[in-house]
Coordinates of C-alpha atoms in Angstrom, one line a residue:
Chain A
M1 CA -65.0 14.0 15.9
T2 CA -61.6 12.5 15.1
T3 CA -61.1 10.3 12.1
P4 CA -59.7 6.9 12.9
Q5 CA -55.9 6.8 12.2
T6 CA -53.3 4.2 11.6
L7 CA -50.3 3.8 13.9
A8 CA -48.1 5.3 11.1
Q9 CA -50.4 8.3 10.8
K10 CA -50.3 8.9 14.5
L11 CA -46.5 8.8 14.6
V12 CA -46.1 11.1 11.7
A13 CA -48.8 13.5 13.0
R14 CA -46.9 13.8 16.3
A15 CA -43.6 14.4 14.5
C16 CA -45.0 17.2 12.3
G17 CA -46.9 18.8 15.1
R18 CA -50.4 18.0 13.9
D19 CA -53.4 16.3 15.4
Q20 CA -54.0 14.3 12.3
V21 CA -52.5 13.7 8.9
A22 CA -53.9 12.0 5.8
P23 CA -52.1 9.6 3.5
E24 CA -50.2 11.2 0.6
E25 CA -50.0 14.6 2.3
L26 CA -46.5 16.1 2.2
V27 CA -45.3 17.1 5.6
T28 CA -42.1 18.2 7.4
C29 CA -41.2 16.2 10.5
R30 CA -39.0 16.9 13.4
V31 CA -36.5 14.1 13.9
D32 CA -36.2 12.6 17.4
L33 CA -33.2 10.4 16.6
A34 CA -30.7 10.1 13.7
M35 CA -28.7 6.9 13.6
M36 CA -25.7 6.5 11.4
H37 CA -22.8 4.0 10.8
D38 CA -19.2 4.3 9.7
S39 CA -19.9 3.7 6.0
G40 CA -22.8 6.1 5.3
G41 CA -22.3 8.5 8.3
P42 CA -19.3 10.6 9.3
R43 CA -17.1 10.0 6.3
R44 CA -19.9 11.2 4.0
L45 CA -21.2 14.0 6.2
K46 CA -18.0 15.6 7.4
P47 CA -16.8 17.1 4.1
H48 CA -20.2 18.7 3.5
L49 CA -20.7 20.0 7.0
D50 CA -17.2 21.5 6.9
A51 CA -18.0 23.1 3.5
L52 CA -21.2 24.5 4.8
G53 CA -19.5 25.7 8.0
V54 CA -22.1 24.3 10.3
K55 CA -22.3 21.7 13.1
V56 CA -25.0 19.1 13.7
W57 CA -28.3 20.5 15.0
D58 CA -28.4 18.5 18.2
P59 CA -25.6 16.1 19.1
S60 CA -27.8 14.4 21.8
R61 CA -30.1 13.2 19.1
I62 CA -27.4 11.5 17.1
V63 CA -26.2 7.9 17.5
V64 CA -23.1 6.7 15.7
V65 CA -22.1 3.0 15.4
T66 CA -19.1 1.5 13.7
D67 CA -20.2 -1.8 12.1
H68 CA -19.5 -2.0 8.4
Y69 CA -15.7 -1.6 8.3
V70 CA -14.8 -3.2 11.6
P71 CA -12.6 -4.7 12.5
A72 CA -10.7 -2.8 9.9
A73 CA -9.3 -5.2 7.3
D74 CA -7.0 -2.8 5.6
A75 CA -5.7 0.8 5.6
D76 CA -8.7 2.2 3.6
S77 CA -11.2 0.7 6.1
A78 CA -9.1 1.9 9.1
Q79 CA -9.2 5.4 7.7
I80 CA -13.0 5.3 7.4
V81 CA -13.4 4.1 11.0
R82 CA -10.9 6.7 12.1
I83 CA -13.0 9.5 10.6
A84 CA -16.0 8.3 12.6
R85 CA -14.0 8.3 15.8
D86 CA -12.6 11.8 15.2
W87 CA -15.9 13.2 14.0
V88 CA -18.0 12.2 17.1
R89 CA -15.4 14.0 19.3
E90 CA -15.4 17.0 17.1
Q91 CA -19.2 17.2 17.1
G92 CA -19.7 16.4 20.8
I93 CA -21.7 13.2 20.1
A94 CA -21.7 11.1 23.2
N95 CA -23.8 8.2 21.8
F96 CA -20.9 6.5 20.0
Y97 CA -20.7 2.7 19.9
D98 CA -17.4 1.6 18.5
E99 CA -17.1 -2.0 17.4
Q100 CA -20.0 -3.0 19.7
G101 CA -22.1 -4.6 17.0
I102 CA -24.6 -3.7 14.3
C103 CA -26.3 -0.4 14.5
H104 CA -29.9 -1.8 14.2
V105 CA -29.3 -4.0 17.3
V106 CA -26.9 -1.8 19.3
T107 CA -29.0 1.3 19.2
P108 CA -32.2 -0.2 20.7
Q109 CA -30.1 -2.2 23.2
H110 CA -28.9 1.1 24.6
G111 CA -32.5 2.4 24.9
H112 CA -32.3 5.0 22.1
I113 CA -35.4 3.9 20.3
R114 CA -38.8 4.3 22.1
P115 CA -42.4 4.0 21.2
G116 CA -43.9 7.2 19.7
M117 CA -40.6 8.4 18.2
F118 CA -39.9 9.6 14.7
A119 CA -36.4 8.5 13.7
V120 CA -34.1 8.0 10.6
G121 CA -31.1 5.9 10.1
G122 CA -28.4 6.0 7.4
D123 CA -29.0 2.4 6.4
S124 CA -31.9 0.6 4.6
H125 CA -32.6 -1.7 7.5
S126 CA -33.3 1.2 9.8
C127 CA -36.9 0.2 9.6
T128 CA -35.9 -2.3 12.4
G129 CA -36.8 0.5 14.8
G130 CA -40.5 0.0 14.0
A131 CA -40.4 -3.1 16.2
F132 CA -40.5 -0.6 19.1
G133 CA -43.5 1.3 17.8
A134 CA -41.3 4.1 16.4
Y135 CA -41.6 5.5 12.8
M136 CA -38.1 4.8 11.6
F137 CA -36.8 4.5 8.1
G138 CA -33.5 4.5 6.1
I139 CA -32.2 7.4 4.2
G140 CA -29.0 8.1 2.2
A141 CA -26.0 10.1 3.3
T142 CA -27.0 13.4 1.6
E143 CA -30.5 13.3 3.1
M144 CA -28.8 12.5 6.5
L145 CA -26.8 15.6 6.0
G146 CA -30.0 17.5 5.6
V147 CA -31.3 16.1 8.9
A148 CA -28.0 16.7 10.6
V149 CA -28.2 20.4 9.7
T150 CA -31.9 21.1 10.1
G151 CA -33.2 18.4 12.4
E152 CA -36.1 18.0 9.9
I153 CA -37.1 15.8 7.0
W154 CA -39.9 15.8 4.5
L155 CA -42.3 12.9 4.2
R156 CA -45.2 11.8 2.1
V157 CA -47.6 10.5 4.7
P158 CA -47.7 6.7 4.1
H159 CA -50.7 4.5 3.6
T160 CA -50.7 1.4 5.8
I161 CA -50.6 -2.2 4.6
A162 CA -51.6 -4.6 7.4
M163 CA -50.1 -8.0 7.6
E164 CA -52.2 -10.0 10.1
W165 CA -50.9 -13.3 11.3
T166 CA -53.4 -15.3 13.2
G167 CA -52.7 -18.4 15.3
R168 CA -49.3 -19.5 16.5
L169 CA -46.1 -20.5 14.7
A170 CA -45.2 -24.2 14.9
P171 CA -41.9 -25.2 16.7
G172 CA -38.9 -24.6 14.5
V173 CA -40.6 -21.8 12.5
C174 CA -39.8 -18.2 13.2
A175 CA -40.0 -14.6 12.1
K176 CA -37.5 -15.1 9.3
D177 CA -39.8 -17.7 7.8
M178 CA -42.7 -15.3 8.0
M179 CA -40.8 -12.6 6.2
L180 CA -39.4 -14.8 3.5
H181 CA -42.9 -16.0 2.9
M182 CA -44.3 -12.4 2.7
C183 CA -41.4 -11.3 0.3
T184 CA -42.2 -14.3 -1.9
R185 CA -45.9 -13.6 -2.0
F186 CA -45.8 -9.9 -2.6
G187 CA -42.3 -9.4 -4.2
M188 CA -39.5 -7.0 -3.2
D189 CA -41.8 -4.0 -4.0
G190 CA -44.9 -5.4 -2.3
G191 CA -44.5 -2.8 0.4
Q192 CA -44.8 0.0 -2.2
Y193 CA -42.7 2.3 0.1
E194 CA -45.7 2.6 2.4
A195 CA -45.9 1.6 6.1
V196 CA -46.2 -2.1 6.7
E197 CA -47.8 -3.0 10.0
Y198 CA -47.5 -6.5 11.4
C199 CA -50.3 -7.6 13.7
G200 CA -52.3 -10.5 15.0
E201 CA -51.9 -13.1 17.6
A202 CA -48.7 -14.6 16.2
V203 CA -47.0 -11.2 16.0
R204 CA -48.0 -10.3 19.6
A205 CA -46.6 -13.6 20.7
L206 CA -43.2 -12.8 19.2
S207 CA -40.3 -11.7 21.4
M208 CA -38.6 -8.3 20.7
N209 CA -35.7 -10.0 18.8
E210 CA -38.2 -11.7 16.5
R211 CA -40.2 -8.5 16.0
M212 CA -36.9 -6.8 15.1
T213 CA -36.3 -9.4 12.4
L214 CA -39.8 -8.8 10.9
C215 CA -39.4 -5.0 10.9
N216 CA -35.8 -5.2 9.7
M217 CA -36.7 -7.0 6.5
T218 CA -39.5 -4.6 5.6
A219 CA -36.6 -3.2 3.5
E220 CA -36.7 -6.4 1.5
L221 CA -40.5 -6.2 1.2
G222 CA -40.1 -2.6 -0.2
G223 CA -41.9 -0.8 2.6
Q224 CA -40.7 2.5 4.1
A225 CA -41.4 1.6 7.6
G226 CA -42.3 -1.7 9.3
L227 CA -44.4 -1.2 12.4
I228 CA -45.5 -3.3 15.4
A229 CA -47.7 -1.7 18.1
P230 CA -45.8 -1.5 21.4
D231 CA -47.1 -3.6 24.3
E232 CA -45.9 -5.2 27.5
T233 CA -43.3 -7.2 25.6
T234 CA -41.8 -3.9 24.2
R235 CA -41.9 -2.3 27.7
D236 CA -40.3 -5.2 29.4
W237 CA -37.5 -5.4 26.9
L238 CA -36.7 -1.7 27.0
V239 CA -36.8 -1.6 30.8
S240 CA -34.3 -4.5 30.7
C241 CA -32.1 -2.2 28.5
G242 CA -32.2 0.5 31.1
V243 CA -35.0 2.7 29.9
P244 CA -36.8 4.1 32.9
A245 CA -40.3 2.6 33.2
Q246 CA -41.9 6.1 33.7
E247 CA -40.7 7.0 30.2
L248 CA -42.8 4.2 28.8
Q249 CA -46.3 5.4 29.8
D250 CA -49.3 5.5 27.6
L251 CA -48.1 2.9 25.1
A252 CA -51.7 2.0 24.3
Q253 CA -52.1 5.2 22.2
W254 CA -49.6 3.9 19.7
Q255 CA -51.8 1.5 17.8
T256 CA -54.0 1.5 14.7
D257 CA -57.6 2.5 15.4
A258 CA -60.4 0.2 14.4
Q259 CA -61.8 1.5 11.0
A260 CA -58.5 3.3 10.2
P261 CA -57.9 3.4 6.4
L262 CA -55.8 0.6 5.1
L263 CA -54.3 0.2 1.7
A264 CA -54.5 -3.5 2.0
H265 CA -55.2 -6.0 4.8
H266 CA -53.5 -9.4 4.3
R267 CA -54.2 -12.4 6.5
F268 CA -52.0 -15.4 7.2
D269 CA -52.3 -18.6 9.2
A270 CA -49.1 -18.8 11.3
A271 CA -49.7 -22.4 12.1
A272 CA -49.7 -23.4 8.5
L273 CA -46.2 -21.9 7.8
A274 CA -43.3 -24.3 7.2
P275 CA -39.6 -23.2 7.3
Q276 CA -38.8 -21.2 4.3
V277 CA -35.7 -20.9 2.1
S278 CA -35.2 -18.3 -0.6
A279 CA -33.2 -19.3 -3.7
P280 CA -30.1 -17.3 -4.8
G281 CA -30.8 -13.8 -6.2
S282 CA -33.7 -12.5 -4.2
P283 CA -35.5 -13.0 -0.8
A284 CA -38.6 -13.2 -2.9
L285 CA -37.7 -16.6 -4.3
G286 CA -38.8 -18.5 -1.3
E287 CA -40.3 -22.0 -0.9
D288 CA -40.6 -24.6 1.8
A289 CA -37.2 -25.7 3.0
R290 CA -38.2 -29.4 2.6
N291 CA -38.3 -28.9 -1.2
C292 CA -34.7 -27.8 -1.4
G293 CA -33.1 -31.0 0.0
E294 CA -30.8 -31.8 -2.9
E295 CA -28.9 -28.6 -2.6
K296 CA -25.4 -29.1 -0.9
V297 CA -23.9 -26.2 0.9
D298 CA -20.2 -25.2 1.5
I299 CA -21.0 -22.3 3.9
A300 CA -23.6 -21.9 6.6
Y301 CA -23.6 -18.3 7.8
I302 CA -25.2 -17.1 10.9
G303 CA -24.8 -13.4 11.1
A304 CA -26.3 -9.9 10.6
C305 CA -28.8 -7.8 12.4
T306 CA -31.6 -9.9 11.1
G307 CA -30.0 -13.3 11.9
A308 CA -27.5 -13.3 14.8
K309 CA -29.2 -11.7 17.8
L310 CA -29.3 -13.6 21.0
E311 CA -32.4 -15.4 20.1
D312 CA -31.2 -16.3 16.7
L313 CA -28.1 -17.8 18.3
R314 CA -30.4 -19.8 20.7
M315 CA -32.4 -21.1 17.7
A316 CA -29.2 -22.3 16.1
A317 CA -28.1 -23.9 19.4
E318 CA -31.3 -25.7 19.7
V319 CA -30.5 -27.6 16.5
L320 CA -26.8 -27.9 17.1
K321 CA -26.8 -29.1 20.7
G322 CA -24.8 -32.4 20.8
Q323 CA -24.4 -32.3 17.0
R324 CA -21.4 -31.9 14.7
I325 CA -21.5 -30.0 11.4
A326 CA -20.9 -32.0 8.2
R327 CA -17.4 -32.4 6.9
G328 CA -16.5 -29.7 4.4
V329 CA -19.1 -27.2 5.7
D330 CA -17.8 -23.8 7.1
L331 CA -20.2 -22.7 9.7
M332 CA -19.6 -19.0 10.5
V333 CA -21.2 -17.2 13.4
A334 CA -21.0 -13.4 13.6
P335 CA -23.1 -12.3 16.6
A336 CA -25.1 -9.2 16.0
S337 CA -23.8 -7.3 19.0
A338 CA -21.2 -7.6 21.7
R339 CA -24.0 -7.7 24.3
D340 CA -25.7 -10.6 22.5
Q341 CA -22.3 -12.4 22.3
Q342 CA -21.6 -11.9 26.0
A343 CA -25.1 -13.1 26.9
A344 CA -24.8 -16.1 24.6
Q345 CA -21.4 -16.9 26.2
A346 CA -22.7 -16.6 29.7
E347 CA -25.6 -18.9 29.2
G348 CA -23.7 -21.5 27.3
T349 CA -25.3 -21.0 23.9
L350 CA -22.1 -19.9 22.3
Q351 CA -20.3 -22.9 23.5
I352 CA -22.9 -25.2 21.9
L353 CA -22.2 -23.5 18.6
L354 CA -18.5 -23.8 18.9
D355 CA -18.6 -27.5 20.1
A356 CA -20.6 -28.2 16.9
G357 CA -17.8 -26.8 14.8
A358 CA -18.8 -23.2 14.3
R359 CA -16.1 -20.6 13.6
L360 CA -16.7 -17.3 15.6
L361 CA -16.3 -14.1 13.6
P362 CA -16.2 -10.5 14.8
T363 CA -19.5 -8.9 15.8
S364 CA -20.1 -6.6 12.8
C365 CA -21.9 -6.5 9.5
G366 CA -19.2 -8.8 8.0
A367 CA -20.1 -10.7 4.9
C368 CA -23.7 -9.6 4.9
A369 CA -22.7 -6.1 3.7
G370 CA -20.1 -7.7 1.3
Y371 CA -17.6 -4.9 2.2
G372 CA -14.6 -7.1 2.4
A373 CA -14.2 -9.4 5.4
N374 CA -15.1 -13.1 5.1
T375 CA -16.9 -12.7 1.8
F376 CA -17.6 -15.9 -0.3
A377 CA -15.3 -17.3 -2.9
E378 CA -16.0 -18.2 -6.5
N379 CA -18.5 -21.0 -7.0
T380 CA -19.4 -21.6 -3.4
T381 CA -22.9 -22.4 -2.2
A382 CA -24.0 -20.8 1.1
I383 CA -27.1 -20.7 3.2
S384 CA -27.4 -17.6 5.4
T385 CA -29.5 -16.0 8.0
T386 CA -28.9 -12.5 6.4
A387 CA -31.4 -10.3 4.7
R388 CA -30.3 -10.1 1.1
N389 CA -28.9 -12.6 -1.4
F390 CA -28.5 -10.5 -4.5
K391 CA -26.0 -11.9 -7.0
G392 CA -22.5 -10.9 -5.9
R393 CA -23.6 -9.1 -2.7
M394 CA -21.8 -11.4 -0.2
G395 CA -18.8 -12.2 -2.4
A396 CA -18.1 -13.5 -5.9
A397 CA -20.8 -13.2 -8.5
S398 CA -20.6 -16.9 -9.0
S399 CA -21.3 -17.7 -5.4
R400 CA -24.9 -18.7 -4.6
V401 CA -26.6 -17.7 -1.4
F402 CA -29.8 -19.2 -0.1
L403 CA -31.6 -17.5 2.8
G404 CA -33.1 -19.2 5.8
S405 CA -33.8 -19.0 9.5
P406 CA -31.2 -19.7 12.1
Y407 CA -32.9 -23.1 12.7
T408 CA -32.7 -23.9 9.0
V409 CA -29.1 -22.7 8.5
A410 CA -27.9 -24.7 11.6
A411 CA -29.8 -27.8 10.4
S412 CA -28.3 -27.4 6.9
A413 CA -24.8 -27.1 8.4
V414 CA -25.3 -30.5 10.1
A415 CA -26.7 -32.2 7.1
G416 CA -24.4 -30.6 4.6
R417 CA -27.4 -29.8 2.4
I418 CA -30.4 -27.6 2.8
T419 CA -32.7 -29.2 5.4
D420 CA -36.0 -28.6 7.1
P421 CA -34.9 -28.1 10.7
R422 CA -37.9 -29.8 12.1
E423 CA -36.3 -33.1 11.0
M424 CA -33.6 -32.4 13.7
L425 CA -35.8 -30.7 16.3
A426 CA -38.2 -33.6 16.6
Chain B
M1 CA -32.6 16.9 -34.5
N2 CA -28.9 16.7 -34.3
D3 CA -27.7 13.2 -33.6
Q4 CA -25.1 14.6 -31.1
N5 CA -27.8 15.6 -28.7
L6 CA -29.1 12.1 -28.5
G7 CA -28.2 9.8 -25.7
R8 CA -27.9 6.1 -25.8
C9 CA -30.6 4.1 -24.0
W10 CA -29.3 1.4 -21.7
I11 CA -32.1 -1.0 -21.0
F12 CA -32.2 -3.1 -17.9
G13 CA -34.8 -5.4 -16.3
D14 CA -36.7 -5.5 -13.0
D15 CA -35.1 -5.2 -9.6
I16 CA -31.8 -3.6 -10.6
N17 CA -30.4 -3.3 -7.1
T18 CA -27.9 -1.0 -5.3
D19 CA -25.4 -3.8 -5.0
F20 CA -25.3 -4.0 -8.8
L21 CA -24.9 -0.2 -9.2
A22 CA -22.4 0.2 -6.4
P23 CA -20.9 -3.2 -5.5
G24 CA -20.0 -3.6 -1.8
K25 CA -16.4 -4.6 -2.3
Y26 CA -15.6 -1.2 -3.8
M27 CA -17.6 0.9 -1.4
K28 CA -14.5 1.9 0.6
F29 CA -13.2 3.7 -2.5
S30 CA -14.0 7.1 -4.0
I31 CA -16.8 7.5 -6.5
D32 CA -14.6 7.3 -9.7
K33 CA -13.3 3.9 -8.6
I34 CA -16.8 2.6 -7.7
A35 CA -18.1 3.9 -11.1
E36 CA -15.6 1.7 -12.9
H37 CA -17.5 -1.3 -11.5
C38 CA -21.1 0.0 -11.9
M39 CA -23.4 -2.9 -13.1
E40 CA -20.4 -5.2 -13.7
D41 CA -22.3 -8.3 -12.5
V42 CA -25.1 -7.6 -14.9
E43 CA -23.8 -5.7 -17.9
P44 CA -20.0 -5.3 -18.0
R45 CA -20.2 -3.0 -21.0
F46 CA -22.1 -0.4 -19.1
A47 CA -19.3 1.2 -17.1
R48 CA -16.9 1.1 -20.1
E49 CA -19.2 2.5 -22.8
V50 CA -21.7 4.8 -21.1
R51 CA -21.3 8.4 -22.1
P52 CA -22.6 11.7 -20.7
G53 CA -26.2 12.2 -21.8
D54 CA -27.0 8.5 -21.9
I55 CA -30.3 7.4 -20.5
V56 CA -31.0 4.4 -18.2
I57 CA -34.2 2.6 -18.7
G58 CA -35.3 0.2 -15.9
G59 CA -38.2 -2.1 -15.1
S60 CA -40.0 -2.3 -11.8
N61 CA -38.3 -1.6 -8.4
F62 CA -35.2 0.1 -9.8
G63 CA -32.7 0.8 -7.1
A64 CA -33.9 -1.9 -4.6
G65 CA -31.8 -2.6 -1.6
S66 CA -29.4 -0.5 0.3
S67 CA -29.4 3.1 1.4
R68 CA -26.0 3.6 -0.2
E69 CA -26.4 6.7 -2.3
Q70 CA -23.2 5.9 -4.2
A71 CA -25.7 3.8 -6.3
V72 CA -27.1 7.2 -7.5
E73 CA -23.8 9.0 -7.4
V74 CA -22.1 6.5 -9.9
L75 CA -24.8 7.2 -12.4
R76 CA -24.3 11.0 -12.0
H77 CA -20.5 10.5 -12.1
L78 CA -20.9 8.6 -15.4
G79 CA -23.0 11.4 -16.8
V80 CA -26.4 9.6 -17.0
R81 CA -29.0 12.2 -17.9
C82 CA -31.9 10.5 -16.2
V83 CA -33.4 7.1 -15.2
I84 CA -36.8 6.1 -16.5
A85 CA -38.4 3.1 -14.9
Q86 CA -41.8 1.4 -14.2
S87 CA -41.2 1.9 -10.5
F88 CA -38.4 2.8 -8.1
A89 CA -37.4 1.6 -4.7
G90 CA -38.4 4.4 -2.3
L91 CA -35.1 4.9 -0.7
F92 CA -33.3 5.1 -4.1
Y93 CA -36.0 7.5 -5.3
R94 CA -35.3 10.0 -2.5
N95 CA -31.5 9.6 -2.9
G96 CA -31.8 10.3 -6.6
F97 CA -33.3 13.8 -6.1
N98 CA -31.0 14.5 -3.2
L99 CA -28.1 14.1 -5.6
G100 CA -29.9 15.9 -8.4
L101 CA -30.5 12.9 -10.7
P102 CA -33.9 13.0 -12.3
L103 CA -35.8 9.8 -11.9
L104 CA -39.0 9.4 -13.9
L105 CA -41.9 7.0 -13.8
G106 CA -42.7 5.8 -17.3
P107 CA -46.2 5.3 -18.5
K108 CA -48.3 2.4 -16.9
A109 CA -49.2 1.2 -20.4
P110 CA -48.1 -0.3 -22.7
A111 CA -46.7 -2.9 -20.4
A112 CA -44.1 -4.1 -23.0
P113 CA -40.6 -4.3 -21.5
A114 CA -39.0 -0.9 -21.7
W115 CA -42.0 0.4 -23.6
G116 CA -40.6 -1.0 -26.9
I117 CA -37.5 1.1 -26.8
A118 CA -34.8 -0.8 -28.8
P119 CA -31.6 -1.7 -27.0
D120 CA -29.0 1.0 -27.6
A121 CA -31.6 3.3 -29.2
R122 CA -30.7 7.0 -29.4
A123 CA -33.1 9.3 -27.6
Q124 CA -33.6 12.8 -26.4
F125 CA -35.0 13.7 -23.0
D126 CA -36.9 16.8 -22.0
L127 CA -37.0 17.3 -18.3
E128 CA -39.7 20.1 -18.2
Q129 CA -42.0 18.1 -20.4
A130 CA -41.0 14.7 -18.9
V131 CA -40.8 13.3 -22.4
L132 CA -38.4 10.9 -24.0
E133 CA -38.2 10.8 -27.8
V134 CA -36.6 8.1 -29.9
P135 CA -36.6 9.7 -33.4
Q136 CA -35.5 6.6 -35.2
Q137 CA -38.4 4.6 -33.9
G138 CA -40.9 7.4 -34.0
L139 CA -41.5 6.8 -30.3
R140 CA -42.6 9.4 -27.8
L141 CA -42.7 8.3 -24.2
Q142 CA -44.7 10.6 -21.9
C143 CA -43.5 10.1 -18.3
T144 CA -45.1 11.3 -15.1
P145 CA -43.9 14.8 -14.4
I146 CA -41.6 15.1 -11.4
P147 CA -43.5 16.5 -8.3
A148 CA -42.8 20.2 -7.7
H149 CA -40.9 19.8 -4.4
L150 CA -38.5 17.3 -6.0
L151 CA -38.1 19.2 -9.2
A152 CA -37.0 22.1 -7.1
L153 CA -34.2 19.9 -5.7
V154 CA -33.1 18.8 -9.2
N155 CA -33.1 22.4 -10.4
D156 CA -30.9 23.4 -7.4
G157 CA -28.6 20.5 -8.3
G158 CA -29.5 18.4 -5.3
L159 CA -29.9 18.8 -1.6
V160 CA -26.5 20.2 -0.8
P161 CA -26.8 23.3 -2.9
H162 CA -30.4 23.5 -1.7
L163 CA -29.2 23.5 1.9
R164 CA -26.6 26.2 1.1
K165 CA -29.4 28.4 -0.2
R166 CA -31.4 27.7 2.9
L167 CA -28.5 28.4 5.3
A168 CA -27.7 31.7 3.5
A169 CA -31.3 32.8 4.1
R170 CA -31.0 32.1 7.9
P171 CA -30.9 35.2 10.1
Q172 CA -27.3 36.0 11.2
P173 CA -26.5 35.4 14.9
D174 CA -26.2 39.2 15.5
S175 CA -29.5 40.0 13.8
K176 CA -32.2 41.5 15.8
E177 CA -35.0 39.5 14.2
P178 CA -37.0 37.4 16.6
A179 CA -36.1 33.7 16.5

């Protein structure tokens, strides 16, 4: 008789070649995919690989994306990006996406992440891959070096924390609100570096873009991986990205068994959730957007892997259609990928944003990573769709960054102060 | 105990994040440059005054945020002996050992901030015993010993030397051993 297993246990068991694994066991897993970007990837790996005198274990399992230092703002950044370009050639890595957008969005859009996989990424938001029913988590550059050399990584088998959302979200409320609410309720270490699985009717009803937002910010919740069991929505999206349908069989096996051991099981009523805004300093400082109305904003930022995918841009457009942003507000839009930007342009979404007064920025990590381009000046107040609002992250230490959904950021841009977007969507 | 062997305790609060340790705007530079700005938005004295052998004491969720391992590397570069905290962010925890920096979980009780260690107190740390001693306060802090597989990494000096050992043990291409 087999013991009931969580989705996380099943994914880890497959990767370490076992029928079953138990939480807290130490195992060594084979890596199906290693994703890296220009900042934590080639520039950090190359010197060590050269010193060790070895090449990567399997170039076909590596994806490299330039997103942190593009477009290069100065000579130092240009050099970092150049190392990435040279290195993929040198290593024979064909999966290279240069200035095509943010790795967490570009990689699945090219069909590299599939249900059942075990994957790592050189970025904390690599848990985004869990939206596709893959066990994917972020690691540092030295650990990535270890993967690049051996194709393996050690793992303590995680417990699973279930986040079950029943009912349906109200109009104007989205995955970002769910996540800011969970961060606030459980804190930035609420995930305890375990697997966090999102489930329930409201999660099943989410599109892939929205599921990616949830899993992405598992990093802010302190989980190792954020998982959603794959279903028809997953299959359809991957097929639309060019993954052959025959490679997406047996998805039903990738779900948590009834009676599988859970560390915790939290339940939420999706219909009761209002748009959330997190105060400067931490995503865990959330409250209902309608309670923040006195806060004036200088900057409204729609960007990042968690906040500027096609559907995020559509949410903003829903609010901004026929509107004009308030005087003195700088509304910046940095689409999460070139593909999302093209789609938004083709369908007219982008034009709605521009007509409302938005300023289009390059598709890259931009101010979210705080690595240089378009970061915020002293004493500015911003509301942003990004994932983190630590002091000083997106610019000057004196700048204040609130977090909200694309609806909320767009509505705040129009009002010039933090606003519950439902006032404008009615 | 000779005072020279004692390191200064730098006491920080909860949720010390990777952006504080390795600020984004300096990430394009080499580690010595990033280290000059380590913690500048929280405690500007730190980067200037920290000395080899000093000890960093954190609260809960130390190292929250990014995968950037420069957040660990700056502490090593500055000569920090170890970090003791109530809890660590998982990614930072892995990075710590990969770079050979010992990270220790302090006792669950007492829950007092930093276990009552006075700011700037001088202390001695014993890795094998996982014990921090503050002679002036008569304080002895028993931490959770580092798990064996991670202690092996620390003793090797991090993952890179560990890998070098592993590669050296690989059969050579011309060897007749079965794969």
